[in-house]
Amino acid sequence: MAADVSDPLAVAALFEAADRAFGGVDVVVHAAARMRLSPLADFNLEDLDRMLRINVLGTCIVNQQAARRVRPGGAIVNLSSSVIGRVLPGYTGYAASKAAVEAMTFILAHELRGRDVTVNAIAPGPTATEMFLDGKSPEQIEFFAKAAPLERLGTPEDIAKAVAFLAGPDGHWINGQTLRANGGVN
């Protein structure tokens, strides 16, 4: 089932469908995102608004439903970005939206005190996804690949393994944290 994460009714319907199909919700992984790059002085405010609606408002809406429905022993995992810790001209709006995700993650973990539900974030580094590769030249891709000591882009599988760790029993003592799954990019 698909849903626009910026639409509260659509997200509620998605969670209701999961409840019906599976008898409840144990893990929520919120990965929906939009990336628009531009120097802040030139940022098209309509593009910025669309990005913030997905990245920030969408995280609020999904996490609100998750906070209401995830059963004890469960996990909420949001996706942030390692760009927050880097100086990358043109990434101001995107980095700000992902910093909001990390703030929500940390605070929600504390709001769910006593519920036995963990809330964490994964902050991928440059990862070979359609969103990351879109519009980048081979030189830009090489720049990002060489930024990590492992000298490669991450793969979706790299990130999925980190998510699985935080969502599974081995990661259940980790709570309110952001795991920078980025190959060592600083």
PDB file of C-alpha atoms in Angstrom:
ATOM      1  CA  MET A   1       0.000   0.000   0.000  1.00  0.00           C
ATOM      2  CA  ALA A   2       1.359   3.407  -0.903  1.00  0.00           C
ATOM      3  CA  ALA A   3       0.770   6.677   0.940  1.00  0.00           C
ATOM      4  CA  ASP A   4       1.863  10.288   0.684  1.00  0.00           C
ATOM      5  CA  VAL A   5       3.717  10.778   3.976  1.00  0.00           C
ATOM      6  CA  SER A   6       2.707  14.434   4.074  1.00  0.00           C
ATOM      7  CA  ASP A   7      -0.992  13.451   4.156  1.00  0.00           C
ATOM      8  CA  PRO A   8      -2.112  12.554   7.707  1.00  0.00           C
ATOM      9  CA  LEU A   9      -5.215  10.677   6.526  1.00  0.00           C
ATOM     10  CA  ALA A  10      -3.254   8.592   4.024  1.00  0.00           C
ATOM     11  CA  VAL A  11      -0.637   7.687   6.639  1.00  0.00           C
ATOM     12  CA  ALA A  12      -3.327   6.767   9.177  1.00  0.00           C
ATOM     13  CA  ALA A  13      -4.951   4.529   6.547  1.00  0.00           C
ATOM     14  CA  LEU A  14      -1.570   2.886   5.888  1.00  0.00           C
ATOM     15  CA  PHE A  15      -1.122   2.089   9.580  1.00  0.00           C
ATOM     16  CA  GLU A  16      -4.711   0.844   9.847  1.00  0.00           C
ATOM     17  CA  ALA A  17      -4.092  -1.484   6.891  1.00  0.00           C
ATOM     18  CA  ALA A  18      -0.940  -2.823   8.593  1.00  0.00           C
ATOM     19  CA  ASP A  19      -2.917  -3.371  11.795  1.00  0.00           C
ATOM     20  CA  ARG A  20      -5.559  -5.360   9.897  1.00  0.00           C
ATOM     21  CA  ALA A  21      -3.090  -7.357   7.809  1.00  0.00           C
ATOM     22  CA  PHE A  22      -0.574  -8.187  10.544  1.00  0.00           C
ATOM     23  CA  GLY A  23      -2.451  -7.733  13.810  1.00  0.00           C
ATOM     24  CA  GLY A  24      -0.332  -4.764  14.857  1.00  0.00           C
ATOM     25  CA  VAL A  25       2.832  -2.822  14.126  1.00  0.00           C
ATOM     26  CA  ASP A  26       6.216  -3.863  15.481  1.00  0.00           C
ATOM     27  CA  VAL A  27       8.683  -1.914  13.336  1.00  0.00           C
ATOM     28  CA  VAL A  28       8.361   1.333  11.415  1.00  0.00           C
ATOM     29  CA  VAL A  29      11.142   2.410   9.062  1.00  0.00           C
ATOM     30  CA  HIS A  30      10.574   5.901   7.719  1.00  0.00           C
ATOM     31  CA  ALA A  31      12.745   6.455   4.651  1.00  0.00           C
ATOM     32  CA  ALA A  32      10.648   8.770   2.455  1.00  0.00           C
ATOM     33  CA  ALA A  33      12.644  11.813   1.435  1.00  0.00           C
ATOM     34  CA  ARG A  34      13.099  14.439  -1.214  1.00  0.00           C
ATOM     35  CA  MET A  35      16.387  16.170  -2.006  1.00  0.00           C
ATOM     36  CA  ARG A  36      16.588  19.514  -3.750  1.00  0.00           C
ATOM     37  CA  LEU A  37      19.946  21.243  -3.858  1.00  0.00           C
ATOM     38  CA  SER A  38      20.597  24.953  -4.235  1.00  0.00           C
ATOM     39  CA  PRO A  39      22.520  27.682  -2.480  1.00  0.00           C
ATOM     40  CA  LEU A  40      20.210  29.112   0.158  1.00  0.00           C
ATOM     41  CA  ALA A  41      20.233  32.592  -1.402  1.00  0.00           C
ATOM     42  CA  ASP A  42      18.845  31.140  -4.638  1.00  0.00           C
ATOM     43  CA  PHE A  43      16.595  28.392  -3.242  1.00  0.00           C
ATOM     44  CA  ASN A  44      13.212  28.266  -4.935  1.00  0.00           C
ATOM     45  CA  LEU A  45      10.873  28.491  -1.958  1.00  0.00           C
ATOM     46  CA  GLU A  46       8.261  26.255  -3.578  1.00  0.00           C
ATOM     47  CA  ASP A  47      10.895  23.518  -3.994  1.00  0.00           C
ATOM     48  CA  LEU A  48      12.005  24.064  -0.401  1.00  0.00           C
ATOM     49  CA  ASP A  49       8.414  23.819   0.833  1.00  0.00           C
ATOM     50  CA  ARG A  50       7.838  20.532  -1.042  1.00  0.00           C
ATOM     51  CA  MET A  51      11.057  19.102   0.376  1.00  0.00           C
ATOM     52  CA  LEU A  52      10.177  20.156   3.930  1.00  0.00           C
ATOM     53  CA  ARG A  53       6.655  18.708   3.577  1.00  0.00           C
ATOM     54  CA  ILE A  54       8.138  15.279   2.826  1.00  0.00           C
ATOM     55  CA  ASN A  55      11.267  15.334   4.992  1.00  0.00           C
ATOM     56  CA  VAL A  56      10.012  17.171   8.087  1.00  0.00           C
ATOM     57  CA  LEU A  57       6.217  17.112   8.109  1.00  0.00           C
ATOM     58  CA  GLY A  58       6.214  13.565   6.712  1.00  0.00           C
ATOM     59  CA  THR A  59       8.503  12.426   9.522  1.00  0.00           C
ATOM     60  CA  CYS A  60       6.202  14.060  12.077  1.00  0.00           C
ATOM     61  CA  ILE A  61       3.118  12.385  10.618  1.00  0.00           C
ATOM     62  CA  VAL A  62       4.667   8.918  10.285  1.00  0.00           C
ATOM     63  CA  ASN A  63       6.256   9.114  13.737  1.00  0.00           C
ATOM     64  CA  GLN A  64       2.984  10.302  15.267  1.00  0.00           C
ATOM     65  CA  GLN A  65       1.195   7.218  13.976  1.00  0.00           C
ATOM     66  CA  ALA A  66       4.136   5.007  14.946  1.00  0.00           C
ATOM     67  CA  ALA A  67       4.156   6.425  18.490  1.00  0.00           C
ATOM     68  CA  ARG A  68       0.482   5.555  18.821  1.00  0.00           C
ATOM     69  CA  ARG A  69       0.696   2.055  17.360  1.00  0.00           C
ATOM     70  CA  VAL A  70       4.080   0.346  17.713  1.00  0.00           C
ATOM     71  CA  ARG A  71       3.779  -2.481  20.203  1.00  0.00           C
ATOM     72  CA  PRO A  72       6.115  -3.038  23.181  1.00  0.00           C
ATOM     73  CA  GLY A  73       9.453  -4.439  22.069  1.00  0.00           C
ATOM     74  CA  GLY A  74       9.141  -2.626  18.752  1.00  0.00           C
ATOM     75  CA  ALA A  75      11.258  -0.062  16.975  1.00  0.00           C
ATOM     76  CA  ILE A  76      10.951   3.144  14.987  1.00  0.00           C
ATOM     77  CA  VAL A  77      13.837   3.925  12.626  1.00  0.00           C
ATOM     78  CA  ASN A  78      13.999   7.218  10.739  1.00  0.00           C
ATOM     79  CA  LEU A  79      16.427   8.035   7.962  1.00  0.00           C
ATOM     80  CA  SER A  80      18.493  11.174   8.305  1.00  0.00           C
ATOM     81  CA  SER A  81      21.672  12.008   6.395  1.00  0.00           C
ATOM     82  CA  SER A  82      25.366  12.388   7.148  1.00  0.00           C
ATOM     83  CA  VAL A  83      25.358  15.695   5.243  1.00  0.00           C
ATOM     84  CA  ILE A  84      24.428  17.320   8.546  1.00  0.00           C
ATOM     85  CA  GLY A  85      28.033  17.039   9.701  1.00  0.00           C
ATOM     86  CA  ARG A  86      29.607  18.237   6.457  1.00  0.00           C
ATOM     87  CA  VAL A  87      30.088  21.569   4.744  1.00  0.00           C
ATOM     88  CA  LEU A  88      28.509  20.996   1.334  1.00  0.00           C
ATOM     89  CA  PRO A  89      27.451  24.178  -0.446  1.00  0.00           C
ATOM     90  CA  GLY A  90      23.974  23.799  -1.894  1.00  0.00           C
ATOM     91  CA  TYR A  91      22.838  21.325   0.778  1.00  0.00           C
ATOM     92  CA  THR A  92      21.525  23.880   3.306  1.00  0.00           C
ATOM     93  CA  GLY A  93      17.812  23.087   2.921  1.00  0.00           C
ATOM     94  CA  TYR A  94      18.291  19.326   2.754  1.00  0.00           C
ATOM     95  CA  ALA A  95      20.665  19.260   5.740  1.00  0.00           C
ATOM     96  CA  ALA A  96      18.260  21.398   7.766  1.00  0.00           C
ATOM     97  CA  SER A  97      15.399  19.020   6.995  1.00  0.00           C
ATOM     98  CA  LYS A  98      17.447  16.025   8.104  1.00  0.00           C
ATOM     99  CA  ALA A  99      18.628  17.805  11.271  1.00  0.00           C
ATOM    100  CA  ALA A 100      14.930  18.124  12.127  1.00  0.00           C
ATOM    101  CA  VAL A 101      14.569  14.346  11.681  1.00  0.00           C
ATOM    102  CA  GLU A 102      17.379  13.748  14.170  1.00  0.00           C
ATOM    103  CA  ALA A 103      15.858  16.152  16.707  1.00  0.00           C
ATOM    104  CA  MET A 104      12.457  14.440  16.419  1.00  0.00           C
ATOM    105  CA  THR A 105      14.081  11.025  16.793  1.00  0.00           C
ATOM    106  CA  PHE A 106      15.899  11.931  20.004  1.00  0.00           C
ATOM    107  CA  ILE A 107      12.903  13.618  21.622  1.00  0.00           C
ATOM    108  CA  LEU A 108      10.387  10.933  20.588  1.00  0.00           C
ATOM    109  CA  ALA A 109      12.597   8.278  22.200  1.00  0.00           C
ATOM    110  CA  HIS A 110      12.180  10.154  25.484  1.00  0.00           C
ATOM    111  CA  GLU A 111       8.467  10.748  24.961  1.00  0.00           C
ATOM    112  CA  LEU A 112       7.977   6.989  24.647  1.00  0.00           C
ATOM    113  CA  ARG A 113       9.665   6.386  28.013  1.00  0.00           C
ATOM    114  CA  GLY A 114       8.422   3.203  29.644  1.00  0.00           C
ATOM    115  CA  ARG A 115       6.819   1.799  26.472  1.00  0.00           C
ATOM    116  CA  ASP A 116       9.734  -0.521  25.502  1.00  0.00           C
ATOM    117  CA  VAL A 117       9.829   1.017  22.004  1.00  0.00           C
ATOM    118  CA  THR A 118      13.142   2.261  20.618  1.00  0.00           C
ATOM    119  CA  VAL A 119      13.425   5.266  18.342  1.00  0.00           C
ATOM    120  CA  ASN A 120      16.629   5.766  16.371  1.00  0.00           C
ATOM    121  CA  ALA A 121      17.860   7.247  13.121  1.00  0.00           C
ATOM    122  CA  ILE A 122      20.260   6.073  10.471  1.00  0.00           C
ATOM    123  CA  ALA A 123      22.274   8.830   8.766  1.00  0.00           C
ATOM    124  CA  PRO A 124      23.565   7.337   5.528  1.00  0.00           C
ATOM    125  CA  GLY A 125      26.525   8.793   3.760  1.00  0.00           C
ATOM    126  CA  PRO A 126      26.649   8.944  -0.021  1.00  0.00           C
ATOM    127  CA  THR A 127      24.642   5.907  -1.104  1.00  0.00           C
ATOM    128  CA  ALA A 128      24.067   4.737  -4.673  1.00  0.00           C
ATOM    129  CA  THR A 129      20.333   5.372  -4.781  1.00  0.00           C
ATOM    130  CA  GLU A 130      18.290   7.014  -7.494  1.00  0.00           C
ATOM    131  CA  MET A 131      17.770  10.089  -5.301  1.00  0.00           C
ATOM    132  CA  PHE A 132      21.503  10.503  -4.627  1.00  0.00           C
ATOM    133  CA  LEU A 133      22.662   9.876  -8.201  1.00  0.00           C
ATOM    134  CA  ASP A 134      20.008  12.085  -9.845  1.00  0.00           C
ATOM    135  CA  GLY A 135      21.627  15.040 -11.603  1.00  0.00           C
ATOM    136  CA  LYS A 136      25.175  14.327 -10.463  1.00  0.00           C
ATOM    137  CA  SER A 137      28.038  14.192 -12.927  1.00  0.00           C
ATOM    138  CA  PRO A 138      30.532  11.301 -12.908  1.00  0.00           C
ATOM    139  CA  GLU A 139      33.035  13.709 -11.332  1.00  0.00           C
ATOM    140  CA  GLN A 140      30.643  14.560  -8.500  1.00  0.00           C
ATOM    141  CA  ILE A 141      29.906  10.898  -7.874  1.00  0.00           C
ATOM    142  CA  GLU A 142      33.651  10.159  -7.777  1.00  0.00           C
ATOM    143  CA  PHE A 143      34.153  13.045  -5.312  1.00  0.00           C
ATOM    144  CA  PHE A 144      31.599  11.582  -2.935  1.00  0.00           C
ATOM    145  CA  ALA A 145      32.901   8.028  -3.374  1.00  0.00           C
ATOM    146  CA  LYS A 146      36.445   9.129  -2.505  1.00  0.00           C
ATOM    147  CA  ALA A 147      35.268  11.106   0.572  1.00  0.00           C
ATOM    148  CA  ALA A 148      34.865   7.903   2.568  1.00  0.00           C
ATOM    149  CA  PRO A 149      37.970   6.009   3.715  1.00  0.00           C
ATOM    150  CA  LEU A 150      36.397   2.934   2.108  1.00  0.00           C
ATOM    151  CA  GLU A 151      36.522   4.873  -1.204  1.00  0.00           C
ATOM    152  CA  ARG A 152      33.134   3.792  -2.487  1.00  0.00           C
ATOM    153  CA  LEU A 153      29.533   4.803  -2.327  1.00  0.00           C
ATOM    154  CA  GLY A 154      27.363   2.974   0.126  1.00  0.00           C
ATOM    155  CA  THR A 155      24.801   0.539  -1.191  1.00  0.00           C
ATOM    156  CA  PRO A 156      21.149   0.233  -0.237  1.00  0.00           C
ATOM    157  CA  GLU A 157      22.106  -3.128   1.295  1.00  0.00           C
ATOM    158  CA  ASP A 158      24.655  -1.406   3.579  1.00  0.00           C
ATOM    159  CA  ILE A 159      21.920   0.837   4.925  1.00  0.00           C
ATOM    160  CA  ALA A 160      19.357  -1.985   5.154  1.00  0.00           C
ATOM    161  CA  LYS A 161      21.737  -3.973   7.381  1.00  0.00           C
ATOM    162  CA  ALA A 162      22.097  -1.000   9.750  1.00  0.00           C
ATOM    163  CA  VAL A 163      18.313  -0.578   9.851  1.00  0.00           C
ATOM    164  CA  ALA A 164      17.842  -4.297  10.525  1.00  0.00           C
ATOM    165  CA  PHE A 165      20.302  -4.082  13.414  1.00  0.00           C
ATOM    166  CA  LEU A 166      18.466  -1.180  15.060  1.00  0.00           C
ATOM    167  CA  ALA A 167      15.046  -2.740  14.426  1.00  0.00           C
ATOM    168  CA  GLY A 168      16.071  -6.174  15.698  1.00  0.00           C
ATOM    169  CA  PRO A 169      16.760  -7.607  19.140  1.00  0.00           C
ATOM    170  CA  ASP A 170      20.534  -7.010  18.974  1.00  0.00           C
ATOM    171  CA  GLY A 171      19.984  -3.265  18.717  1.00  0.00           C
ATOM    172  CA  HIS A 172      17.222  -2.930  21.296  1.00  0.00           C
ATOM    173  CA  TRP A 173      19.437  -1.320  23.945  1.00  0.00           C
ATOM    174  CA  ILE A 174      20.256   1.511  21.524  1.00  0.00           C
ATOM    175  CA  ASN A 175      17.672   4.274  21.821  1.00  0.00           C
ATOM    176  CA  GLY A 176      17.441   7.943  20.893  1.00  0.00           C
ATOM    177  CA  GLN A 177      20.579   7.714  18.762  1.00  0.00           C
ATOM    178  CA  THR A 178      21.662   8.485  15.242  1.00  0.00           C
ATOM    179  CA  LEU A 179      23.889   5.869  13.639  1.00  0.00           C
ATOM    180  CA  ARG A 180      26.077   7.372  10.932  1.00  0.00           C
ATOM    181  CA  ALA A 181      26.252   4.566   8.370  1.00  0.00           C
ATOM    182  CA  ASN A 182      28.558   6.405   6.030  1.00  0.00           C
ATOM    183  CA  GLY A 183      31.784   4.489   5.466  1.00  0.00           C
ATOM    184  CA  GLY A 184      33.705   6.896   7.724  1.00  0.00           C
ATOM    185  CA  VAL A 185      32.795  10.196   6.045  1.00  0.00           C
ATOM    186  CA  ASN A 186      33.415  13.147   8.358  1.00  0.00           C
TER     187      ASN A 186
END
